[in-house]
XYZ file of C-alpha atoms in Angstrom:
746
model
C -63.496 29.800 -32.741
C -64.722 26.918 -30.608
C -65.575 24.957 -33.801
C -61.836 25.663 -35.114
C -60.440 24.359 -31.938
C -62.420 21.366 -32.332
C -61.346 20.762 -35.716
C -57.711 21.417 -34.569
C -58.139 18.658 -31.864
C -59.686 16.210 -34.538
C -56.805 16.892 -36.682
C -54.141 16.173 -33.830
C -55.893 12.963 -33.018
C -55.768 11.733 -36.544
C -52.382 12.532 -37.106
C -51.489 11.098 -33.767
C -53.106 7.883 -34.987
C -51.182 7.658 -38.040
C -47.886 9.129 -37.412
C -44.790 7.405 -36.404
C -43.612 7.746 -32.547
C -39.923 8.770 -33.313
C -39.060 12.194 -34.438
C -40.744 13.783 -37.470
C -43.055 12.106 -39.827
C -41.465 8.608 -40.711
C -38.127 10.129 -39.998
C -38.093 11.906 -43.225
C -36.547 15.256 -43.143
C -36.127 15.525 -47.072
C -39.951 15.810 -48.157
C -42.338 18.327 -47.165
C -45.853 17.199 -45.930
C -49.363 18.760 -46.209
C -52.443 18.315 -44.015
C -55.672 19.295 -45.619
C -58.793 20.152 -43.743
C -62.238 20.786 -45.567
C -64.405 23.325 -43.775
C -63.950 25.379 -40.832
C -65.398 22.675 -38.501
C -62.747 20.325 -39.364
C -65.320 17.630 -39.452
C -65.496 16.720 -43.114
C -62.134 15.230 -44.223
C -58.786 15.308 -42.761
C -55.778 13.800 -44.509
C -51.944 14.281 -44.707
C -49.226 13.113 -47.045
C -46.289 14.142 -48.972
C -47.150 17.529 -50.722
C -48.890 16.984 -53.983
C -47.721 18.222 -57.259
C -47.932 22.154 -57.163
C -46.856 22.740 -53.517
C -43.328 22.695 -52.661
C -41.364 23.713 -49.353
C -37.679 23.469 -48.324
C -35.015 25.012 -46.170
C -32.958 27.523 -47.597
C -30.906 28.042 -44.312
C -31.912 25.062 -42.039
C -31.026 24.670 -38.315
C -27.512 23.853 -37.694
C -26.468 20.214 -37.103
C -25.189 21.099 -33.501
C -25.585 24.095 -31.264
C -24.640 25.005 -27.872
C -27.133 25.182 -24.995
C -29.631 28.354 -25.250
C -27.673 29.316 -28.469
C -30.122 31.055 -30.869
C -29.779 30.292 -34.670
C -31.229 31.641 -37.819
C -33.543 29.814 -40.268
C -35.045 30.522 -43.845
C -37.475 28.519 -45.841
C -39.453 28.974 -48.967
C -42.978 27.939 -50.022
C -43.718 27.496 -53.850
C -47.469 27.045 -54.913
C -48.737 26.655 -58.442
C -51.654 29.138 -58.218
C -53.507 27.440 -61.186
C -53.961 24.259 -58.918
C -54.070 26.059 -55.423
C -55.155 29.602 -55.705
C -54.575 31.159 -52.373
C -57.525 32.835 -50.705
C -57.118 36.157 -48.982
C -58.448 36.569 -45.416
C -59.292 39.866 -43.392
C -57.743 40.230 -40.104
C -60.201 39.806 -37.147
C -59.520 43.313 -35.721
C -60.335 44.908 -38.872
C -57.334 47.189 -39.054
C -55.027 44.062 -40.300
C -54.576 44.262 -43.874
C -55.847 41.027 -45.695
C -53.431 38.161 -46.328
C -53.322 34.993 -48.282
C -50.838 33.200 -45.851
C -52.481 32.980 -42.590
C -49.967 31.260 -40.449
C -46.154 31.006 -40.283
C -43.872 29.792 -37.166
C -41.440 27.245 -36.081
C -42.253 24.086 -33.954
C -39.417 22.412 -31.671
C -40.023 19.079 -30.005
C -37.566 16.799 -28.317
C -36.718 13.715 -30.560
C -37.955 11.438 -27.653
C -41.462 13.201 -27.566
C -42.455 11.289 -30.621
C -44.940 13.015 -32.710
C -43.855 16.476 -33.840
C -46.290 18.160 -36.381
C -47.695 21.683 -37.158
C -50.703 20.851 -34.766
C -48.809 19.140 -31.888
C -48.908 22.117 -29.745
C -52.471 22.913 -30.263
C -53.946 20.410 -27.505
C -50.672 19.571 -25.864
C -50.217 20.876 -22.253
C -46.647 20.077 -21.969
C -43.995 22.526 -21.942
C -41.433 20.663 -23.811
C -42.802 21.480 -27.311
C -41.563 25.228 -28.254
C -43.217 27.439 -30.937
C -42.314 30.782 -32.085
C -44.811 33.485 -32.384
C -47.450 33.000 -35.144
C -46.741 35.322 -37.993
C -48.550 36.085 -41.620
C -47.788 37.280 -44.947
C -48.600 37.095 -48.421
C -47.250 35.063 -51.406
C -45.556 36.898 -54.246
C -47.113 37.662 -57.318
C -47.391 34.550 -59.738
C -44.864 34.469 -62.100
C -45.217 33.367 -65.873
C -45.486 29.789 -64.626
C -48.363 30.473 -62.130
C -45.872 29.965 -59.212
C -46.398 32.180 -56.215
C -43.515 32.201 -53.832
C -43.148 32.691 -50.159
C -39.783 33.333 -48.531
C -39.494 33.710 -44.898
C -36.603 34.244 -42.139
C -37.300 33.294 -38.598
C -34.522 33.623 -35.908
C -34.949 31.140 -32.809
C -34.276 32.942 -29.890
C -35.524 30.823 -27.143
C -32.733 28.602 -26.776
C -32.604 24.905 -26.239
C -31.292 22.361 -23.628
C -29.099 19.574 -24.290
C -30.365 16.780 -26.471
C -31.630 16.050 -30.024
C -34.623 18.386 -31.403
C -36.977 18.377 -34.267
C -37.454 21.635 -35.691
C -40.554 21.944 -37.968
C -40.936 24.925 -40.305
C -44.881 25.523 -40.511
C -47.080 27.570 -43.167
C -50.663 27.586 -43.518
C -53.028 29.000 -46.340
C -56.564 28.538 -47.850
C -57.517 27.571 -51.287
C -60.878 26.997 -52.711
C -62.653 23.649 -52.270
C -63.102 22.397 -55.768
C -65.714 19.865 -54.596
C -67.542 22.163 -52.323
C -69.505 25.335 -52.553
C -68.265 28.428 -53.976
C -67.764 30.057 -50.641
C -65.979 27.184 -49.111
C -62.132 26.549 -48.685
C -59.648 24.009 -47.795
C -57.070 24.774 -45.121
C -53.693 23.534 -46.206
C -50.849 23.358 -43.598
C -47.480 22.582 -45.097
C -44.464 21.522 -43.150
C -40.702 20.619 -43.545
C -38.560 19.200 -40.773
C -34.967 19.222 -39.592
C -32.784 17.497 -36.823
C -30.591 19.538 -34.747
C -28.191 18.626 -31.572
C -27.548 20.755 -28.675
C -24.303 19.783 -27.222
C -24.253 19.093 -23.408
C -22.355 21.336 -21.451
C -19.237 19.686 -20.309
C -19.400 19.360 -16.414
C -17.294 17.534 -13.742
C -18.666 14.164 -12.799
C -21.787 14.492 -15.151
C -21.739 10.986 -16.182
C -22.731 8.102 -13.927
C -19.694 5.945 -15.013
C -17.469 8.748 -13.788
C -19.212 8.884 -10.184
C -18.695 5.197 -10.098
C -15.084 5.222 -10.762
C -14.296 8.149 -8.364
C -16.162 6.060 -5.630
C -14.182 3.068 -6.485
C -11.069 5.214 -6.357
C -11.853 6.495 -2.667
C -12.402 3.109 -1.645
C -9.031 2.074 -3.192
C -7.326 4.793 -1.435
C -8.939 3.737 2.035
C -7.698 0.057 1.329
C -4.146 1.297 0.540
C -4.260 3.445 3.789
C -5.369 0.538 5.851
C -2.712 -1.758 4.341
C 0.006 0.689 5.118
C -1.141 1.115 8.674
C -1.240 -2.708 9.290
C 1.946 -3.247 7.961
C 3.776 -0.475 9.795
C 1.913 -1.577 12.949
C 3.390 -5.150 12.606
C 6.590 -5.619 14.078
C 7.462 -8.555 11.988
C 6.707 -6.725 8.709
C 8.904 -3.813 9.922
C 11.614 -6.199 10.244
C 11.378 -7.739 6.783
C 10.542 -4.401 4.932
C 11.859 -1.246 5.959
C 9.163 1.012 7.027
C 9.804 4.125 4.839
C 9.656 1.759 1.870
C 6.053 0.795 2.974
C 5.209 4.517 3.240
C 6.599 5.314 -0.184
C 4.620 2.160 -1.808
C 1.330 3.210 0.044
C 1.898 6.838 -0.945
C 2.479 5.968 -4.781
C -0.757 3.876 -4.898
C -2.784 6.583 -3.312
C -1.109 9.298 -5.551
C -1.735 7.074 -8.618
C -5.617 6.313 -7.797
C -6.146 10.053 -7.055
C -5.498 10.732 -10.672
C -8.866 9.213 -11.629
C -10.419 12.111 -9.670
C -9.573 14.618 -12.338
C -8.398 12.324 -15.439
C -12.065 11.678 -16.551
C -14.518 12.759 -19.122
C -14.341 16.473 -18.531
C -10.728 17.982 -18.284
C -9.520 21.623 -18.177
C -6.093 23.143 -18.592
C -5.416 22.780 -14.849
C -6.159 19.035 -14.819
C -4.318 18.533 -17.926
C -0.957 19.692 -16.006
C -1.912 17.417 -13.086
C -2.563 14.318 -15.037
C 1.102 13.609 -15.993
C 2.186 14.878 -12.609
C -0.016 12.438 -10.648
C 0.651 9.356 -12.854
C 4.177 9.721 -13.498
C 5.215 10.429 -9.751
C 2.264 7.817 -8.479
C 3.789 5.013 -10.675
C 7.318 5.610 -9.728
C 6.443 5.849 -5.806
C 4.314 2.554 -6.385
C 6.687 0.447 -8.353
C 10.015 1.497 -7.162
C 9.816 -0.161 -3.791
C 8.878 -3.340 -5.529
C 11.873 -3.058 -7.921
C 14.117 -2.414 -4.907
C 12.894 -5.395 -2.917
C 13.668 -7.805 -5.724
C 16.972 -6.284 -6.417
C 17.597 -7.029 -2.490
C 16.674 -10.599 -2.825
C 18.517 -11.052 -6.160
C 21.806 -9.115 -4.858
C 21.816 -9.988 -1.087
C 20.045 -13.455 -0.846
C 20.690 -14.570 -4.200
C 24.337 -14.625 -3.519
C 25.712 -11.951 -5.757
C 27.065 -9.822 -2.989
C 28.812 -11.861 -0.112
C 28.939 -10.004 3.292
C 32.062 -11.017 5.102
C 32.641 -14.583 6.120
C 30.593 -16.342 8.679
C 33.848 -17.606 10.454
C 35.287 -14.238 11.164
C 32.041 -12.046 11.077
C 29.729 -12.147 14.192
C 26.007 -12.447 13.667
C 25.299 -8.774 14.780
C 27.904 -7.318 12.355
C 26.428 -9.368 9.661
C 22.942 -8.031 10.103
C 24.402 -4.324 10.221
C 26.118 -4.800 6.947
C 23.215 -6.501 5.349
C 21.061 -3.707 6.478
C 23.384 -1.081 5.056
C 23.362 -2.775 1.799
C 19.682 -3.258 1.831
C 19.223 0.567 2.553
C 21.698 1.473 -0.169
C 19.875 -0.689 -2.910
C 16.345 0.829 -1.893
C 17.514 4.479 -1.824
C 19.296 4.242 -5.200
C 16.064 2.652 -6.874
C 13.555 4.835 -5.492
C 15.721 7.976 -6.164
C 16.563 6.968 -9.420
C 12.655 6.932 -10.302
C 12.152 10.175 -8.837
C 15.153 11.902 -10.420
C 14.104 10.594 -13.701
C 10.462 12.137 -13.301
C 11.901 15.134 -11.926
C 13.950 15.757 -15.025
C 11.361 14.724 -17.662
C 8.347 16.460 -16.005
C 10.044 19.661 -15.298
C 11.030 19.961 -19.066
C 7.810 18.692 -20.047
C 5.446 20.463 -18.021
C 7.723 23.619 -17.913
C 8.697 24.325 -21.433
C 5.794 22.318 -23.286
C 2.954 22.391 -20.862
C -0.306 20.642 -22.278
C -3.333 22.909 -23.196
C -6.875 22.210 -22.116
C -9.492 20.760 -24.892
C -10.438 22.675 -27.607
C -13.823 24.717 -26.705
C -14.890 24.667 -30.445
C -15.021 20.837 -30.782
C -18.068 19.193 -31.223
C -17.291 16.158 -29.326
C -19.632 14.971 -26.754
C -16.867 14.897 -24.006
C -14.299 17.329 -23.449
C -11.497 15.273 -22.302
C -8.792 15.806 -25.004
C -5.802 17.452 -23.514
C -3.629 19.121 -26.373
C 0.182 18.135 -26.186
C 2.764 19.715 -28.513
C 4.933 17.315 -30.553
C 7.788 18.293 -28.233
C 5.755 17.343 -25.264
C 4.785 14.017 -26.816
C 8.345 13.075 -27.692
C 9.462 13.726 -24.028
C 6.585 11.624 -22.812
C 7.533 8.861 -25.132
C 11.131 8.912 -23.841
C 10.273 8.775 -20.328
C 7.474 6.096 -20.700
C 10.119 3.944 -22.737
C 12.862 4.171 -19.976
C 10.019 3.208 -17.448
C 8.894 0.239 -19.747
C 12.534 -0.976 -19.952
C 12.862 -0.731 -16.193
C 9.335 -2.510 -15.727
C 10.743 -5.309 -18.043
C 13.732 -5.632 -15.866
C 11.950 -5.931 -12.798
C 9.681 -8.723 -14.243
C 12.526 -10.545 -15.342
C 14.358 -10.342 -12.042
C 11.055 -11.199 -10.153
C 10.650 -14.460 -12.309
C 14.508 -15.213 -12.216
C 15.854 -14.633 -8.698
C 16.500 -17.744 -6.731
C 16.066 -17.888 -2.944
C 15.417 -20.321 -0.612
C 13.688 -20.623 2.826
C 10.826 -18.233 3.885
C 12.291 -15.567 1.437
C 10.798 -17.560 -1.370
C 7.378 -16.585 -0.244
C 8.203 -13.100 -0.011
C 9.615 -12.993 -3.639
C 6.310 -14.752 -4.719
C 4.612 -11.928 -3.547
C 6.661 -9.384 -5.106
C 6.501 -11.342 -8.323
C 2.676 -11.368 -8.265
C 2.478 -7.502 -7.654
C 5.130 -6.553 -10.443
C 3.516 -8.769 -12.988
C 0.028 -7.712 -12.282
C 0.896 -4.071 -12.665
C 2.899 -4.445 -16.029
C -0.124 -6.708 -17.406
C -2.839 -4.092 -16.559
C -0.687 -1.239 -17.981
C 0.025 -2.959 -21.269
C -3.459 -4.231 -21.585
C -4.953 -0.665 -20.963
C -2.553 0.735 -23.458
C -3.657 -1.912 -26.358
C -7.391 -1.276 -25.616
C -7.262 2.589 -25.602
C -4.975 2.454 -28.700
C -7.158 0.251 -30.542
C -10.086 2.664 -30.147
C -7.992 5.509 -31.291
C -8.911 9.343 -30.850
C -12.543 8.837 -32.117
C -13.590 5.708 -30.041
C -15.871 5.314 -27.358
C -14.855 7.853 -24.660
C -16.691 6.164 -21.921
C -15.090 2.747 -22.684
C -11.773 4.039 -22.793
C -12.096 5.990 -19.653
C -13.454 2.859 -17.891
C -10.541 0.703 -19.064
C -7.914 3.149 -18.068
C -9.594 4.046 -14.690
C -9.902 0.153 -14.003
C -6.261 -0.438 -14.872
C -5.213 2.441 -12.410
C -7.432 1.069 -9.677
C -6.169 -2.352 -9.800
C -2.626 -1.344 -10.210
C -2.741 0.512 -6.895
C -4.387 -2.307 -5.402
C -2.165 -5.124 -6.532
C 0.884 -2.574 -6.008
C 0.280 -2.905 -2.233
C -0.938 -6.527 -2.129
C 2.491 -7.788 -1.141
C 2.307 -5.790 1.952
C -1.033 -7.331 2.834
C 0.466 -10.844 2.106
C 3.123 -10.095 4.234
C 0.988 -8.760 7.095
C -1.058 -11.883 6.827
C 1.485 -14.295 7.102
C 2.934 -12.597 10.076
C -0.437 -12.498 11.386
C -0.913 -16.093 11.037
C 2.085 -16.772 12.816
C 0.940 -14.525 15.834
C -2.455 -16.276 16.012
C -0.768 -19.426 16.414
C 2.078 -18.419 18.701
C 0.120 -16.263 21.140
C 2.198 -14.128 23.299
C 5.460 -15.770 22.383
C 4.817 -14.834 18.579
C 6.618 -17.985 17.361
C 8.863 -15.556 15.334
C 11.874 -16.875 13.878
C 13.440 -13.547 14.054
C 13.055 -13.527 17.702
C 15.589 -16.337 18.049
C 18.047 -14.055 16.026
C 17.212 -11.208 18.402
C 17.965 -13.323 21.523
C 21.607 -13.497 20.464
C 22.079 -9.954 19.698
C 23.950 -7.263 22.142
C 23.171 -3.938 20.533
C 20.826 -1.592 22.102
C 18.598 -1.399 19.271
C 18.037 -5.168 19.064
C 17.503 -5.307 22.943
C 14.829 -2.787 22.382
C 13.330 -4.901 19.864
C 13.003 -7.573 22.446
C 11.348 -5.296 24.717
C 8.813 -4.443 22.027
C 8.062 -8.188 21.548
C 7.219 -8.514 25.102
C 4.897 -5.240 25.271
C 3.278 -6.429 21.963
C 2.855 -10.051 23.328
C 0.372 -8.481 25.893
C -2.332 -7.553 23.149
C -2.425 -11.125 22.125
C -2.904 -12.745 25.765
C -6.148 -13.839 24.766
C -4.686 -16.094 21.900
C -2.681 -18.089 24.616
C -5.946 -18.948 26.002
C -7.390 -22.480 26.527
C -9.749 -21.851 23.424
C -6.294 -21.017 21.333
C -4.820 -23.953 22.673
C -7.723 -26.267 21.793
C -7.522 -24.941 18.136
C -3.895 -25.414 17.769
C -3.784 -29.030 19.439
C -5.752 -30.307 16.621
C -2.592 -29.925 14.630
C -0.567 -33.177 14.416
C 2.594 -30.868 14.083
C 1.885 -29.233 17.329
C 1.052 -32.543 19.011
C 4.389 -33.978 17.706
C 6.643 -31.220 18.976
C 4.638 -31.338 22.303
C 5.562 -34.915 22.492
C 9.292 -34.102 22.082
C 9.029 -31.611 24.877
C 7.136 -33.964 27.086
C 9.876 -36.837 26.423
C 12.498 -34.484 27.972
C 10.267 -34.073 30.869
C 9.499 -37.786 31.315
C 5.848 -36.827 30.818
C 4.964 -37.972 27.497
C 1.864 -40.399 28.418
C -0.632 -37.191 28.254
C 0.225 -36.124 24.855
C 0.406 -39.825 23.601
C -3.057 -40.512 25.094
C -4.672 -37.590 23.242
C -2.951 -38.515 20.060
C -4.086 -41.902 20.191
C -7.716 -40.844 21.075
C -7.778 -38.617 18.256
C -6.523 -41.252 15.857
C -9.033 -43.693 17.435
C -12.053 -41.446 16.613
C -10.816 -40.586 12.938
C -10.079 -44.118 11.845
C -13.279 -45.557 12.963
C -13.472 -46.758 16.647
C -13.216 -50.538 17.059
C -14.019 -52.358 20.401
C -10.271 -53.874 20.326
C -8.553 -50.628 19.891
C -10.986 -49.157 22.820
C -9.614 -52.019 24.899
C -5.931 -51.261 24.107
C -6.285 -47.384 24.882
C -8.072 -48.489 28.149
C -5.441 -50.983 29.284
C -2.368 -48.719 28.333
C -3.775 -45.203 29.618
C -6.922 -45.618 31.662
C -6.192 -48.710 33.834
C -4.525 -47.544 37.073
C -2.013 -50.364 36.474
C -1.328 -49.400 32.811
C 2.330 -48.971 31.424
C 1.447 -45.284 30.996
C -1.628 -44.383 32.975
C -2.749 -40.606 32.736
C -3.583 -38.630 35.687
C -7.331 -38.139 35.367
C -10.012 -38.062 38.134
C -11.575 -41.278 39.840
C -14.958 -40.645 38.277
C -13.722 -40.066 34.789
C -11.714 -43.577 35.239
C -14.685 -45.430 36.510
C -17.016 -43.741 33.852
C -14.976 -45.216 31.026
C -14.666 -48.640 32.801
C -18.397 -48.883 33.443
C -19.262 -47.671 29.601
C -16.533 -49.954 28.200
C -18.186 -52.992 29.837
C -21.448 -51.988 28.694
C -20.398 -51.609 25.030
C -18.441 -54.942 25.546
C -21.654 -56.815 26.415
C -23.633 -54.979 23.931
C -21.265 -56.001 21.099
C -21.177 -59.520 22.535
C -24.904 -59.553 22.465
C -25.214 -57.990 18.951
C -22.894 -60.865 17.644
C -24.925 -63.614 19.449
C -28.118 -61.911 17.719
C -26.450 -61.783 14.289
C -25.436 -65.522 14.715
C -28.867 -66.613 15.617
C -30.400 -64.466 13.020
C -28.328 -66.376 10.303
C -29.320 -69.514 11.756
C -32.890 -68.997 12.089
C -33.316 -66.680 8.844
C -36.227 -68.314 7.458
C -37.980 -68.395 10.741
C -36.886 -64.852 11.995
C -36.900 -63.187 8.577
C -34.866 -60.039 8.173
C -36.001 -58.195 11.370
C -33.527 -59.662 13.752
C -30.779 -59.137 11.235
C -31.728 -55.319 10.871
C -31.789 -55.033 14.785
C -28.321 -56.537 14.886
C -26.762 -54.156 12.597
C -28.566 -51.165 14.425
C -27.118 -52.346 17.749
C -23.475 -52.655 15.988
C -23.992 -48.748 14.655
C -24.823 -47.944 18.439
C -21.781 -49.395 19.771
C -19.491 -47.624 17.317
C -21.119 -44.347 17.891
C -20.847 -44.827 21.630
C -17.242 -45.834 21.355
C -16.344 -42.510 19.538
C -17.539 -40.623 22.882
C -16.150 -43.236 25.173
C -12.742 -41.370 26.224
C -14.459 -37.718 25.905
C -14.229 -37.216 29.606
C -10.544 -38.252 30.179
C -9.496 -36.514 26.987
C -10.757 -33.217 28.190
C -9.061 -33.564 31.485
C -5.753 -34.769 30.132
C -5.800 -31.840 27.328
C -6.397 -29.313 30.074
C -3.517 -30.680 32.095
C -1.208 -30.250 29.004
C -2.300 -26.681 28.563
C -1.616 -25.739 32.175
C 1.490 -27.547 32.464
C 3.208 -27.603 28.962
C 1.649 -24.858 26.743
C 3.400 -21.914 27.789
C 6.739 -23.486 27.997
C 6.400 -25.152 24.721
C 5.605 -21.835 23.047
C 8.755 -20.392 24.518
C 10.902 -23.482 23.482
C 12.885 -24.313 20.418
C 10.331 -26.836 19.662
C 7.433 -24.154 19.681
C 9.684 -22.205 17.179
C 10.060 -25.119 15.078
C 6.270 -25.998 14.959
C 5.518 -22.375 14.108
C 8.012 -22.642 11.270
C 6.180 -25.479 9.926
C 2.891 -23.488 10.068
C 4.629 -20.595 8.084
C 5.418 -23.191 5.456
C 2.394 -25.389 5.322
C 0.606 -23.049 2.641
C 3.490 -23.231 0.315
C 4.319 -27.068 0.567
C 1.959 -28.225 -2.045
C 3.764 -25.930 -4.531
C 7.166 -27.462 -3.863
C 8.988 -30.629 -4.894
C 9.637 -33.544 -2.460
C 13.424 -32.316 -2.345
C 12.306 -28.590 -1.502
C 10.133 -29.957 1.428
C 12.842 -32.023 2.876
C 14.961 -28.849 2.729
C 12.247 -27.197 4.855
C 12.348 -29.488 7.372
C 16.093 -29.594 7.693
C 16.074 -25.916 7.758
C 13.697 -25.966 10.808
C 15.701 -28.530 12.858
C 18.954 -26.649 11.879
C 17.468 -23.621 13.512
C 16.700 -25.654 16.493
C 20.096 -27.045 16.761
C 21.650 -23.533 16.365
C 19.700 -22.561 19.147
C 21.071 -25.303 21.203
C 24.520 -24.663 20.288
C 24.254 -20.917 21.156
C 23.049 -22.072 24.782
C 25.907 -24.335 24.973
C 28.607 -21.740 23.925
C 26.924 -19.385 26.510
C 27.517 -22.090 29.141
C 31.186 -22.509 28.106
C 31.693 -18.913 28.321
C 30.463 -18.695 31.859
C 32.724 -21.844 32.592
C 35.848 -19.927 31.361
C 35.018 -16.997 33.419
C 34.501 -19.211 36.493
C 37.854 -21.032 35.506
C 39.686 -17.858 35.545
C 37.944 -16.664 38.723
C 38.771 -19.771 40.818
C 41.464 -21.330 38.825
C 39.926 -24.673 38.665
C 42.370 -27.548 37.969
C 42.040 -28.801 34.140
C 40.489 -32.221 35.641
C 37.633 -30.668 37.330
C 36.512 -28.503 34.319
C 34.906 -31.531 32.644
C 32.648 -32.097 35.611
C 32.012 -28.351 36.040
C 30.935 -28.120 32.292
C 28.838 -30.977 32.830
C 27.078 -29.497 35.782
C 26.238 -26.508 34.094
C 24.749 -28.137 30.951
C 22.990 -30.654 33.179
C 21.272 -27.719 34.903
C 20.076 -26.480 31.707
C 19.432 -29.508 29.679
C 18.915 -32.128 32.181
C 21.392 -34.983 32.829
C 19.590 -37.541 30.160
C 20.400 -34.937 27.182
C 23.975 -34.456 28.508
């Protein structure tokens, strides 16, 4: 027995050295193969090849091409042997009670395709359990016919079951025949085998593929992003005033509902998920897209001039705002309700009367993700899709053709981006999925569809995120006064609701108190716009030298300091007798004077050194010239820092004396408006930029006129109370205006 095992081991190693490493021998499932072993020791001669003439083996009933996991299957095969060439030799059973037989071994060998070598002797020395074999059987050939052909036909039912994957099934028969080249008692062992390939279908399961897990993770992250954007937008007062809060909730809810469809519209669907897919996709899209369409219609109808709300001469501002909000609410409700009513009608008919069914369980497809829809259901879905496609086209057209001005243009651009992005994503996904058809790469179609849903949801709420960022940018610059243009409108309102809004501004301003700090001022003071409007304010207070000094110093540093410019700044601002001498400490003034004298002397010395070097160049060489250039560079670097100390003191004085009042003034509002428009100026024509400047100044003038109107109203009340003579009214009005605006402006 030991010698037999050694012979089998040698046979296995020999076959392993010659057989291919993929599947059955040479992946040949058409031919039968024979292994010949001379002598029981297996040490004389081992060979294998396609079976010679006289030996033929084939499948009568081979393994099925595909089977379910752990499913049994029957097989039948036959072996034909020419007894005139290979007469079978009978062997007696080792237990003595077994009858003699001339077929000593019959069974099946099953190996995974990736295992590589799979032969009748592969399991002899293999310690792994991945090679499956049936129990060994024995039998006898039939009696030879008139052509000396002996026949063996055998049925074997494979009952052990296999896991998902590709498997090689090998039918194996062994018999002995006399050795024509050996002694009379010697035999040759012949092993005959034929192979077949079968595939065990993977059991469909939820999130079984890595790409499904990845998309579900992305969907969860996208939902968190949409939720955060909604919270930020609802928490910001400026965003709530420009966009109705319930529209923000509807838009964000639609994004979350649409993205959630990825959790069950994947590579494994059931009858339940086939019902949920159209519900979540249709309703989610409507909730996401309808607020965008409503806002575009609002700008086109109300701001675009298609609907005129009263007459500015006979309708006061508060009444105008109430009418505007009423029409805005009507447009939004009609648009959102229209989408939802459309979904209610079509989904109730589709899912109620023609509900989709789950995938066909008898299908041999790798992924069970094909929901079965009736023809009527497909027709209803097509009509619903066509109507929404028309509405989407109308939304894109409106978004690109609406004409608005002012800060509303930026809002329309954000809506335009979101609407166009959603439509482009949907069209692209439809083209790709349709191009692959029903038999295409399911994983690729799932990836394209999921990415389209993800980015549609993200871009669908991006307009909210952009609105919040713009409002936040104004708040960062404004500090506790917020620099909000709407604050100017609210200041003239008389309704209780708008008064409460003003109280909310004051309460929220406390949260940004750190932004009105010295650090925030230093950051804002770098802007020439801020310094320019600060200068206007300082002119009214006859205190313009501080802002002018800081502006001159900043230009002095940026343009490249020169000694002449330093002398001019010193004479104008630092010298106690200067025409605009600034308020700085004695030590800072003395330090500038001392260092200016030092750099003056050093520059003069450098000039003399350069002149001497030019005259004595041959004698002094280039060394002195290099020293003179180095001395000049040192002077330039020193001049850049010459006014650092007085600049810091004067800037702090501006912060303490003017920064708060500036932020609460019309100039602060105008400066903030400029910052709101700075990011858009590069995309506009010079005429449009000029309009922006005029619009800002018009708002400042409107605020001044409103104050004058209030003063006149108070004058009228006082006139009635005291019955002031007509000649005294002018002086009374002048006194009030002088008290508010100063005598120079009046």
